[in-house]
Amino acid sequence: MASEVRTIALSGYYGFNNSGDEAVLVSILTALERASKEQGVPIEPIVLSGDPETTTKLYGVRAVHRMKPADIFQTLRSINGLISGGGSLLQDATSSKTIPYYVGILKLAQWLGKPTYIYAQGVGPVQKEMFFPMIRNAFQKSSYISVRDAESKALLGKMGLAQDLVQVVPDPVMGLRLPEERKLQANEDERGLPYVGVSVRYWNEDRSDLEQIASMLQKVMEKKQVHLRFLPFHGGADEEASTLLMKKLGNVKASGSAMSISPAYAHPLDMLAEVGRCQLLIGMRLHSLIYAASQRVPVLGISYDPKIDQFLNRLGDQAIGSTKELHAEQAAQAVLRTLDDLDGWREKHKAAIDRLIEEAERPAAEVIRLLGR
């Protein structure tokens, strides 16, 4: 039985040129591949994607369009199981359509008699309680449930889901590995300035958050010469936000510092390599922080969403500020202190990072075990 190829579909926010979510997909695919080899259970993944052609081209897997009902139905009817996750799929902060879509995929697979697996999801915020029974029902009928933080587990408990059904695991991207040939060795530019990664996104409509970040970075450069390397994790929007912030900073050469912006890479491993050569990363995007931590690059987070705080808590840290309140002078001092003691940061966080990396592939091992029965 175990020698038969098991086909498994993956439902998530895939195929939208978002480096963080694409990294989640790559992490899950590689973790499943490793687990399938270790357990002797051959698998064939099929990704529900917003851009199936690009997904197939980048990762060499089958993909179908996530918004074409006939393709979805045919796919789900033919599979041996469905993974829902990872990422922040079940939340209504960005749209009220998000939860019905992802729960709908789960319920269709269950209706077709297929086992479903919840993989390292970040659940919430869920502001409309009418979604509670919908989520609870789909999860209760799943064969395996894992979430990426204790807060997600607690929210599921509030929805009425038994807590012993839910496993807390790290974000899958903590297990993403960078091949040697992709590593960018230099962590200084040609002038010897240390690369400091900066990942920003649009959030406050009045851009007051970017104003405060610019003020913080100016104060850093008044005390230390650095090369700010802007890292757009979501192509287009993050490139615009990064460019706007660079304009706010003006001509930094006068202070002896420098700044540049990386390409908005299609493949997550290319962005992971960019992050890996930074000596420090200041990030709004959750996956910029996870990328950095997985490569043991010191991180300082700016929170726009509870998921940022939840990840930092797992590292034993707190955000240096938020989109609501960022004290530029205090945040700049935190940046300077960290730059002056990079090894100290790594030593302090080594145990937490080691644990997260080790635990990141537990869901894949469990899914393959259940598929192979």
mmCIF file of C-alpha atoms in Angstrom:
data_model
loop_
_atom_site.group_PDB
_atom_site.id
_atom_site.type_symbol
_atom_site.label_atom_id
_atom_site.label_comp_id
_atom_site.label_asym_id
_atom_site.label_seq_id
_atom_site.Cartn_x
_atom_site.Cartn_y
_atom_site.Cartn_z
ATOM 1 C CA MET A 1 0.000 0.000 0.000
ATOM 2 C CA ALA A 2 2.753 2.430 0.954
ATOM 3 C CA SER A 3 4.474 1.931 -2.422
ATOM 4 C CA GLU A 4 1.532 3.464 -4.305
ATOM 5 C CA VAL A 5 1.911 7.113 -5.294
ATOM 6 C CA ARG A 6 -0.320 9.306 -3.131
ATOM 7 C CA THR A 7 -1.620 12.475 -4.742
ATOM 8 C CA ILE A 8 -2.024 15.418 -2.376
ATOM 9 C CA ALA A 9 -3.421 18.873 -3.144
ATOM 10 C CA LEU A 10 -2.155 22.026 -1.438
ATOM 11 C CA SER A 11 -4.530 24.932 -0.780
ATOM 12 C CA GLY A 12 -3.031 28.275 0.254
ATOM 13 C CA TYR A 13 -2.264 31.786 -0.959
ATOM 14 C CA TYR A 14 -0.026 30.547 -3.742
ATOM 15 C CA GLY A 15 0.720 32.011 -7.166
ATOM 16 C CA PHE A 16 0.471 35.708 -6.240
ATOM 17 C CA ASN A 17 4.137 36.774 -6.367
ATOM 18 C CA ASN A 18 4.357 37.109 -2.582
ATOM 19 C CA SER A 19 7.783 35.870 -1.501
ATOM 20 C CA GLY A 20 6.606 34.927 1.987
ATOM 21 C CA ASP A 21 3.702 32.791 0.833
ATOM 22 C CA GLU A 22 5.778 31.269 -1.963
ATOM 23 C CA ALA A 23 8.379 30.382 0.670
ATOM 24 C CA VAL A 24 5.642 28.623 2.650
ATOM 25 C CA LEU A 25 4.828 26.579 -0.456
ATOM 26 C CA VAL A 26 8.471 25.690 -1.160
ATOM 27 C CA SER A 27 8.989 24.783 2.504
ATOM 28 C CA ILE A 28 5.982 22.466 2.560
ATOM 29 C CA LEU A 29 6.890 20.850 -0.763
ATOM 30 C CA THR A 30 10.482 20.148 0.311
ATOM 31 C CA ALA A 31 9.429 18.937 3.770
ATOM 32 C CA LEU A 32 6.882 16.572 2.197
ATOM 33 C CA GLU A 33 9.511 15.285 -0.230
ATOM 34 C CA ARG A 34 11.958 14.559 2.596
ATOM 35 C CA ALA A 35 9.278 12.870 4.702
ATOM 36 C CA SER A 36 8.040 10.774 1.774
ATOM 37 C CA LYS A 37 11.576 9.458 1.148
ATOM 38 C CA GLU A 38 12.170 8.751 4.835
ATOM 39 C CA GLN A 39 8.873 6.869 5.196
ATOM 40 C CA GLY A 40 8.831 5.210 1.780
ATOM 41 C CA VAL A 41 5.537 6.802 0.751
ATOM 42 C CA PRO A 42 5.772 8.257 -2.778
ATOM 43 C CA ILE A 43 3.705 11.407 -3.286
ATOM 44 C CA GLU A 44 2.667 13.708 -6.102
ATOM 45 C CA PRO A 45 1.678 17.262 -5.062
ATOM 46 C CA ILE A 46 -0.876 19.369 -6.922
ATOM 47 C CA VAL A 47 -0.960 23.069 -6.031
ATOM 48 C CA LEU A 48 -4.110 25.207 -6.186
ATOM 49 C CA SER A 49 -2.519 28.383 -7.537
ATOM 50 C CA GLY A 50 -3.456 31.850 -8.717
ATOM 51 C CA ASP A 51 -0.897 31.376 -11.502
ATOM 52 C CA PRO A 52 -0.577 27.654 -12.282
ATOM 53 C CA GLU A 53 1.891 28.080 -15.154
ATOM 54 C CA THR A 54 4.357 30.043 -13.020
ATOM 55 C CA THR A 55 3.963 27.642 -10.091
ATOM 56 C CA THR A 56 4.767 24.673 -12.336
ATOM 57 C CA LYS A 57 7.677 26.513 -13.951
ATOM 58 C CA LEU A 58 9.244 27.567 -10.631
ATOM 59 C CA TYR A 59 8.764 24.391 -8.601
ATOM 60 C CA GLY A 60 8.266 21.578 -11.102
ATOM 61 C CA VAL A 61 4.907 20.453 -9.673
ATOM 62 C CA ARG A 62 1.432 20.090 -11.112
ATOM 63 C CA ALA A 63 -0.831 23.086 -10.530
ATOM 64 C CA VAL A 64 -4.438 24.030 -11.266
ATOM 65 C CA HIS A 65 -6.178 27.383 -11.043
ATOM 66 C CA ARG A 66 -7.546 28.038 -7.571
ATOM 67 C CA MET A 67 -10.544 30.007 -8.884
ATOM 68 C CA LYS A 68 -11.776 27.617 -11.585
ATOM 69 C CA PRO A 69 -14.500 25.475 -9.976
ATOM 70 C CA ALA A 70 -14.432 22.678 -12.555
ATOM 71 C CA ASP A 71 -10.651 22.265 -12.260
ATOM 72 C CA ILE A 72 -10.831 22.340 -8.476
ATOM 73 C CA PHE A 73 -13.627 19.751 -8.389
ATOM 74 C CA GLN A 74 -11.814 17.387 -10.749
ATOM 75 C CA THR A 75 -8.603 17.753 -8.774
ATOM 76 C CA LEU A 76 -10.187 17.173 -5.378
ATOM 77 C CA ARG A 77 -12.120 14.182 -6.689
ATOM 78 C CA SER A 78 -8.866 12.527 -7.840
ATOM 79 C CA ILE A 79 -6.567 13.133 -4.834
ATOM 80 C CA ASN A 80 -5.700 11.031 -1.802
ATOM 81 C CA GLY A 81 -5.696 14.037 0.553
ATOM 82 C CA LEU A 82 -5.755 17.833 0.876
ATOM 83 C CA ILE A 83 -3.398 20.103 2.811
ATOM 84 C CA SER A 84 -4.812 23.489 3.817
ATOM 85 C CA GLY A 85 -1.998 25.866 4.718
ATOM 86 C CA GLY A 86 0.242 27.291 5.746
ATOM 87 C CA GLY A 87 -0.048 31.007 6.197
ATOM 88 C CA SER A 88 -2.751 33.311 7.558
ATOM 89 C CA LEU A 89 -5.605 31.822 5.563
ATOM 90 C CA LEU A 90 -8.448 31.950 8.065
ATOM 91 C CA GLN A 91 -8.766 35.643 8.868
ATOM 92 C CA ASP A 92 -11.247 38.347 7.939
ATOM 93 C CA ALA A 93 -9.004 41.392 8.367
ATOM 94 C CA THR A 94 -8.211 41.709 4.652
ATOM 95 C CA SER A 95 -11.492 40.419 3.192
ATOM 96 C CA SER A 96 -14.716 38.738 4.289
ATOM 97 C CA LYS A 97 -14.363 36.340 1.329
ATOM 98 C CA THR A 98 -11.120 34.741 2.529
ATOM 99 C CA ILE A 99 -12.522 32.409 5.189
ATOM 100 C CA PRO A 100 -15.446 31.129 3.051
ATOM 101 C CA TYR A 101 -13.020 30.332 0.218
ATOM 102 C CA TYR A 102 -10.526 28.286 2.235
ATOM 103 C CA VAL A 103 -13.179 26.588 4.345
ATOM 104 C CA GLY A 104 -15.112 25.888 1.142
ATOM 105 C CA ILE A 105 -12.120 24.036 -0.329
ATOM 106 C CA LEU A 106 -11.826 21.992 2.870
ATOM 107 C CA LYS A 107 -15.548 21.158 2.956
ATOM 108 C CA LEU A 108 -15.600 20.151 -0.730
ATOM 109 C CA ALA A 109 -12.708 17.741 -0.191
ATOM 110 C CA GLN A 110 -14.428 16.315 2.902
ATOM 111 C CA TRP A 111 -17.711 15.981 1.013
ATOM 112 C CA LEU A 112 -15.805 13.998 -1.620
ATOM 113 C CA GLY A 113 -14.543 11.698 1.131
ATOM 114 C CA LYS A 114 -10.939 12.924 1.092
ATOM 115 C CA PRO A 115 -8.864 13.296 4.280
ATOM 116 C CA THR A 116 -7.874 16.890 5.046
ATOM 117 C CA TYR A 117 -4.845 18.180 6.937
ATOM 118 C CA ILE A 118 -4.465 21.641 8.495
ATOM 119 C CA TYR A 119 -0.808 22.560 8.061
ATOM 120 C CA ALA A 120 0.820 25.229 10.284
ATOM 121 C CA GLN A 121 -1.935 27.760 9.812
ATOM 122 C CA GLY A 122 -2.087 31.141 11.479
ATOM 123 C CA VAL A 123 -5.745 31.508 12.477
ATOM 124 C CA GLY A 124 -7.176 34.967 13.028
ATOM 125 C CA PRO A 125 -8.072 37.644 13.492
ATOM 126 C CA VAL A 126 -11.665 36.459 13.010
ATOM 127 C CA GLN A 127 -13.859 39.451 13.816
ATOM 128 C CA LYS A 128 -17.161 38.006 12.602
ATOM 129 C CA GLU A 129 -18.296 35.251 14.962
ATOM 130 C CA MET A 130 -20.584 33.867 12.256
ATOM 131 C CA PHE A 131 -17.413 32.257 10.864
ATOM 132 C CA PHE A 132 -16.737 30.331 14.087
ATOM 133 C CA PRO A 133 -19.005 27.301 13.462
ATOM 134 C CA MET A 134 -17.871 27.128 9.823
ATOM 135 C CA ILE A 135 -14.199 26.888 10.825
ATOM 136 C CA ARG A 136 -14.897 24.564 13.772
ATOM 137 C CA ASN A 137 -16.843 22.123 11.617
ATOM 138 C CA ALA A 138 -14.169 21.930 8.905
ATOM 139 C CA PHE A 139 -11.399 21.468 11.472
ATOM 140 C CA GLN A 140 -13.282 18.832 13.479
ATOM 141 C CA LYS A 141 -13.551 16.732 10.342
ATOM 142 C CA SER A 142 -9.844 17.066 9.505
ATOM 143 C CA SER A 143 -7.422 14.200 10.138
ATOM 144 C CA TYR A 144 -4.646 16.456 11.455
ATOM 145 C CA ILE A 145 -4.547 20.037 12.764
ATOM 146 C CA SER A 146 -1.471 22.164 13.342
ATOM 147 C CA VAL A 147 -1.204 25.928 13.842
ATOM 148 C CA ARG A 148 1.859 28.138 13.945
ATOM 149 C CA ASP A 149 1.329 29.818 17.330
ATOM 150 C CA ALA A 150 -0.410 29.407 20.672
ATOM 151 C CA GLU A 151 -2.710 32.347 19.932
ATOM 152 C CA SER A 152 -4.195 30.512 16.935
ATOM 153 C CA LYS A 153 -4.788 27.456 19.099
ATOM 154 C CA ALA A 154 -6.487 29.569 21.770
ATOM 155 C CA LEU A 155 -8.750 31.191 19.167
ATOM 156 C CA LEU A 156 -9.789 27.759 17.897
ATOM 157 C CA GLY A 157 -10.595 26.879 21.505
ATOM 158 C CA LYS A 158 -12.812 29.968 21.700
ATOM 159 C CA MET A 159 -14.579 28.643 18.599
ATOM 160 C CA GLY A 160 -15.305 25.404 20.466
ATOM 161 C CA LEU A 161 -12.600 23.151 19.027
ATOM 162 C CA ALA A 162 -11.083 20.700 21.510
ATOM 163 C CA GLN A 163 -7.566 21.867 22.340
ATOM 164 C CA ASP A 164 -6.094 18.369 22.372
ATOM 165 C CA LEU A 165 -6.787 18.128 18.632
ATOM 166 C CA VAL A 166 -4.484 21.059 17.855
ATOM 167 C CA GLN A 167 -0.684 20.899 17.599
ATOM 168 C CA VAL A 168 1.379 24.108 17.774
ATOM 169 C CA VAL A 169 4.301 24.076 15.332
ATOM 170 C CA PRO A 170 6.592 26.747 13.830
ATOM 171 C CA ASP A 171 5.929 28.485 10.539
ATOM 172 C CA PRO A 172 7.056 26.075 7.767
ATOM 173 C CA VAL A 173 9.553 28.624 6.458
ATOM 174 C CA MET A 174 11.716 28.113 9.555
ATOM 175 C CA GLY A 175 12.694 24.811 7.937
ATOM 176 C CA LEU A 176 13.598 26.321 4.559
ATOM 177 C CA ARG A 177 17.178 25.478 3.668
ATOM 178 C CA LEU A 178 19.459 27.500 1.422
ATOM 179 C CA PRO A 179 21.684 25.413 -0.886
ATOM 180 C CA GLU A 180 25.373 26.355 -0.795
ATOM 181 C CA GLU A 181 25.361 27.408 -4.439
ATOM 182 C CA ARG A 182 22.692 30.054 -3.754
ATOM 183 C CA LYS A 183 24.451 31.665 -0.794
ATOM 184 C CA LEU A 184 25.720 35.230 -1.225
ATOM 185 C CA GLN A 185 28.874 35.299 0.872
ATOM 186 C CA ALA A 186 29.601 39.026 1.228
ATOM 187 C CA ASN A 187 27.793 40.655 4.157
ATOM 188 C CA GLU A 188 29.423 44.008 3.396
ATOM 189 C CA ASP A 189 29.343 46.119 0.248
ATOM 190 C CA GLU A 190 32.402 47.119 -1.783
ATOM 191 C CA ARG A 191 33.083 49.986 0.656
ATOM 192 C CA GLY A 192 32.967 47.695 3.661
ATOM 193 C CA LEU A 193 29.565 48.925 4.873
ATOM 194 C CA PRO A 194 27.441 46.283 6.621
ATOM 195 C CA TYR A 195 24.248 45.289 4.838
ATOM 196 C CA VAL A 196 21.168 46.066 6.940
ATOM 197 C CA GLY A 197 18.046 44.543 5.423
ATOM 198 C CA VAL A 198 14.833 46.581 5.494
ATOM 199 C CA SER A 199 11.463 45.015 4.661
ATOM 200 C CA VAL A 200 8.507 47.412 4.590
ATOM 201 C CA ARG A 201 4.994 47.380 3.247
ATOM 202 C CA TYR A 202 2.147 49.862 2.913
ATOM 203 C CA TRP A 203 -0.113 49.883 5.952
ATOM 204 C CA ASN A 204 -1.136 53.282 7.389
ATOM 205 C CA GLU A 205 -3.079 55.245 4.779
ATOM 206 C CA ASP A 206 -1.322 58.467 5.730
ATOM 207 C CA ARG A 207 2.087 56.723 5.519
ATOM 208 C CA SER A 208 2.879 57.915 9.060
ATOM 209 C CA ASP A 209 4.450 54.512 9.759
ATOM 210 C CA LEU A 210 6.941 54.983 6.911
ATOM 211 C CA GLU A 211 7.692 58.511 8.178
ATOM 212 C CA GLN A 212 8.656 57.122 11.578
ATOM 213 C CA ILE A 213 10.724 54.326 10.052
ATOM 214 C CA ALA A 214 12.557 56.909 7.926
ATOM 215 C CA SER A 215 13.244 58.973 11.045
ATOM 216 C CA MET A 216 14.579 55.885 12.843
ATOM 217 C CA LEU A 217 16.872 54.979 9.957
ATOM 218 C CA GLN A 218 18.155 58.555 9.744
ATOM 219 C CA LYS A 219 19.091 58.410 13.428
ATOM 220 C CA VAL A 220 20.886 55.107 12.878
ATOM 221 C CA MET A 221 22.924 56.586 10.028
ATOM 222 C CA GLU A 222 23.844 59.608 12.133
ATOM 223 C CA LYS A 223 25.726 57.241 14.444
ATOM 224 C CA LYS A 224 26.875 54.450 12.127
ATOM 225 C CA GLN A 225 27.597 54.047 8.430
ATOM 226 C CA VAL A 226 25.516 51.229 6.946
ATOM 227 C CA HIS A 227 24.214 49.982 3.610
ATOM 228 C CA LEU A 228 20.419 49.799 3.770
ATOM 229 C CA ARG A 229 19.292 46.968 1.508
ATOM 230 C CA PHE A 230 15.549 47.209 0.860
ATOM 231 C CA LEU A 231 13.884 43.831 0.345
ATOM 232 C CA PRO A 232 10.491 43.851 -1.430
ATOM 233 C CA PHE A 233 8.766 40.643 -0.358
ATOM 234 C CA HIS A 234 5.596 41.351 -2.314
ATOM 235 C CA GLY A 235 6.436 42.430 -5.849
ATOM 236 C CA GLY A 236 4.934 45.749 -6.903
ATOM 237 C CA ALA A 237 3.432 47.023 -3.659
ATOM 238 C CA ASP A 238 6.545 46.476 -1.526
ATOM 239 C CA GLU A 239 8.741 47.904 -4.263
ATOM 240 C CA GLU A 240 6.627 51.067 -4.170
ATOM 241 C CA ALA A 241 6.736 51.249 -0.368
ATOM 242 C CA SER A 242 10.513 50.717 -0.379
ATOM 243 C CA THR A 243 11.032 53.361 -3.076
ATOM 244 C CA LEU A 244 8.879 55.840 -1.157
ATOM 245 C CA LEU A 245 10.912 55.241 1.992
ATOM 246 C CA MET A 246 14.159 55.681 0.073
ATOM 247 C CA LYS A 247 12.859 59.032 -1.219
ATOM 248 C CA LYS A 248 12.013 60.094 2.329
ATOM 249 C CA LEU A 249 15.578 59.291 3.367
ATOM 250 C CA GLY A 250 16.973 61.444 0.559
ATOM 251 C CA ASN A 251 20.702 61.525 -0.198
ATOM 252 C CA VAL A 252 22.286 59.277 2.433
ATOM 253 C CA LYS A 253 25.723 59.506 0.836
ATOM 254 C CA ALA A 254 26.344 62.719 2.762
ATOM 255 C CA SER A 255 26.387 60.666 5.967
ATOM 256 C CA GLY A 256 28.733 58.094 4.415
ATOM 257 C CA SER A 257 25.987 55.464 4.216
ATOM 258 C CA ALA A 258 24.406 53.840 1.168
ATOM 259 C CA MET A 259 21.140 52.244 0.151
ATOM 260 C CA SER A 260 19.848 50.015 -2.619
ATOM 261 C CA ILE A 261 16.859 47.838 -3.406
ATOM 262 C CA SER A 262 16.935 44.167 -4.323
ATOM 263 C CA PRO A 263 14.862 42.698 -7.150
ATOM 264 C CA ALA A 264 11.438 41.323 -6.213
ATOM 265 C CA TYR A 265 12.562 37.755 -6.840
ATOM 266 C CA ALA A 266 10.119 35.172 -8.165
ATOM 267 C CA HIS A 267 11.819 32.261 -6.383
ATOM 268 C CA PRO A 268 11.888 32.424 -2.563
ATOM 269 C CA LEU A 269 15.405 30.974 -2.353
ATOM 270 C CA ASP A 270 16.771 34.032 -4.160
ATOM 271 C CA MET A 271 15.254 36.341 -1.552
ATOM 272 C CA LEU A 272 16.410 34.004 1.209
ATOM 273 C CA ALA A 273 19.961 34.423 -0.124
ATOM 274 C CA GLU A 274 19.570 38.223 -0.019
ATOM 275 C CA VAL A 275 18.389 38.049 3.580
ATOM 276 C CA GLY A 276 21.162 35.624 4.475
ATOM 277 C CA ARG A 277 23.900 38.117 3.663
ATOM 278 C CA CYS A 278 22.427 40.894 5.824
ATOM 279 C CA GLN A 279 24.110 41.516 9.167
ATOM 280 C CA LEU A 280 20.768 42.641 10.591
ATOM 281 C CA LEU A 281 17.200 42.756 9.315
ATOM 282 C CA ILE A 282 14.527 45.312 10.243
ATOM 283 C CA GLY A 283 11.197 43.970 9.058
ATOM 284 C CA MET A 284 7.466 44.581 8.854
ATOM 285 C CA ARG A 285 6.755 41.495 6.751
ATOM 286 C CA LEU A 286 6.417 38.362 8.903
ATOM 287 C CA HIS A 287 8.362 36.218 6.490
ATOM 288 C CA SER A 288 11.220 38.695 6.307
ATOM 289 C CA LEU A 289 11.684 38.030 10.035
ATOM 290 C CA ILE A 290 11.305 34.277 9.602
ATOM 291 C CA TYR A 291 13.749 34.216 6.670
ATOM 292 C CA ALA A 292 16.296 36.081 8.771
ATOM 293 C CA ALA A 293 15.855 33.975 11.907
ATOM 294 C CA SER A 294 16.159 30.759 9.898
ATOM 295 C CA GLN A 295 19.511 32.034 8.578
ATOM 296 C CA ARG A 296 20.513 33.234 12.072
ATOM 297 C CA VAL A 297 20.471 36.867 10.981
ATOM 298 C CA PRO A 298 19.502 39.125 13.927
ATOM 299 C CA VAL A 299 15.998 40.531 13.498
ATOM 300 C CA LEU A 300 14.149 43.603 14.756
ATOM 301 C CA GLY A 301 10.430 43.587 14.025
ATOM 302 C CA ILE A 302 7.960 46.412 13.437
ATOM 303 C CA SER A 303 4.458 45.150 14.139
ATOM 304 C CA TYR A 304 1.407 45.837 12.004
ATOM 305 C CA ASP A 305 -0.393 42.608 12.924
ATOM 306 C CA PRO A 306 -0.478 40.263 15.955
ATOM 307 C CA LYS A 307 1.297 37.575 13.917
ATOM 308 C CA ILE A 308 4.477 39.689 14.050
ATOM 309 C CA ASP A 309 4.335 39.832 17.851
ATOM 310 C CA GLN A 310 3.506 36.135 18.077
ATOM 311 C CA PHE A 311 6.573 35.136 16.072
ATOM 312 C CA LEU A 312 8.847 37.481 18.005
ATOM 313 C CA ASN A 313 7.452 36.060 21.260
ATOM 314 C CA ARG A 314 8.561 32.598 20.154
ATOM 315 C CA LEU A 315 12.062 34.007 19.781
ATOM 316 C CA GLY A 316 11.802 35.578 23.229
ATOM 317 C CA ASP A 317 11.667 39.098 21.749
ATOM 318 C CA GLN A 318 9.325 42.034 21.324
ATOM 319 C CA ALA A 319 8.816 44.415 18.425
ATOM 320 C CA ILE A 320 10.833 47.648 18.491
ATOM 321 C CA GLY A 321 7.645 49.490 17.560
ATOM 322 C CA SER A 322 4.441 49.244 15.594
ATOM 323 C CA THR A 323 2.665 50.998 12.761
ATOM 324 C CA LYS A 324 0.618 52.758 15.456
ATOM 325 C CA GLU A 325 3.568 53.846 17.580
ATOM 326 C CA LEU A 326 7.274 53.844 16.810
ATOM 327 C CA HIS A 327 9.648 55.996 18.867
ATOM 328 C CA ALA A 328 12.380 56.739 16.357
ATOM 329 C CA GLU A 329 15.146 57.431 18.888
ATOM 330 C CA GLN A 330 14.448 54.328 21.012
ATOM 331 C CA ALA A 331 14.120 52.096 17.937
ATOM 332 C CA ALA A 332 17.361 53.481 16.485
ATOM 333 C CA GLN A 333 19.156 52.693 19.738
ATOM 334 C CA ALA A 334 17.876 49.104 19.544
ATOM 335 C CA VAL A 335 19.255 48.832 15.993
ATOM 336 C CA LEU A 336 22.651 50.226 17.019
ATOM 337 C CA ARG A 337 22.898 47.975 20.084
ATOM 338 C CA THR A 338 22.177 44.908 17.978
ATOM 339 C CA LEU A 339 24.670 45.902 15.268
ATOM 340 C CA ASP A 340 27.320 46.322 17.942
ATOM 341 C CA ASP A 341 26.702 42.821 19.350
ATOM 342 C CA LEU A 342 25.590 40.515 16.542
ATOM 343 C CA ASP A 343 27.200 37.449 18.108
ATOM 344 C CA GLY A 344 25.475 38.205 21.392
ATOM 345 C CA TRP A 345 22.092 38.249 19.662
ATOM 346 C CA ARG A 346 22.819 34.903 17.987
ATOM 347 C CA GLU A 347 23.927 33.305 21.224
ATOM 348 C CA LYS A 348 20.885 34.592 23.100
ATOM 349 C CA HIS A 349 18.482 33.242 20.459
ATOM 350 C CA LYS A 350 20.300 30.063 19.440
ATOM 351 C CA ALA A 351 18.198 27.630 21.493
ATOM 352 C CA ALA A 352 14.886 29.117 20.350
ATOM 353 C CA ILE A 353 15.905 29.140 16.685
ATOM 354 C CA ASP A 354 17.287 25.588 16.841
ATOM 355 C CA ARG A 355 14.002 24.388 18.324
ATOM 356 C CA LEU A 356 11.874 26.143 15.696
ATOM 357 C CA ILE A 357 13.957 24.771 12.825
ATOM 358 C CA GLU A 358 13.774 21.232 14.233
ATOM 359 C CA GLU A 359 10.011 21.376 14.757
ATOM 360 C CA ALA A 360 9.164 23.019 11.428
ATOM 361 C CA GLU A 361 8.914 19.732 9.513
ATOM 362 C CA ARG A 362 6.785 17.829 12.040
ATOM 363 C CA PRO A 363 3.528 18.451 10.122
ATOM 364 C CA ALA A 364 4.987 16.985 6.911
ATOM 365 C CA ALA A 365 6.086 13.836 8.712
ATOM 366 C CA GLU A 366 2.634 13.448 10.256
ATOM 367 C CA VAL A 367 0.786 14.032 6.972
ATOM 368 C CA ILE A 368 2.929 11.454 5.150
ATOM 369 C CA ARG A 369 2.420 8.967 7.987
ATOM 370 C CA LEU A 370 -1.349 9.341 7.746
ATOM 371 C CA LEU A 371 -1.301 9.152 3.940
ATOM 372 C CA GLY A 372 0.729 5.950 4.037
ATOM 373 C CA ARG A 373 -1.620 4.033 6.301
#
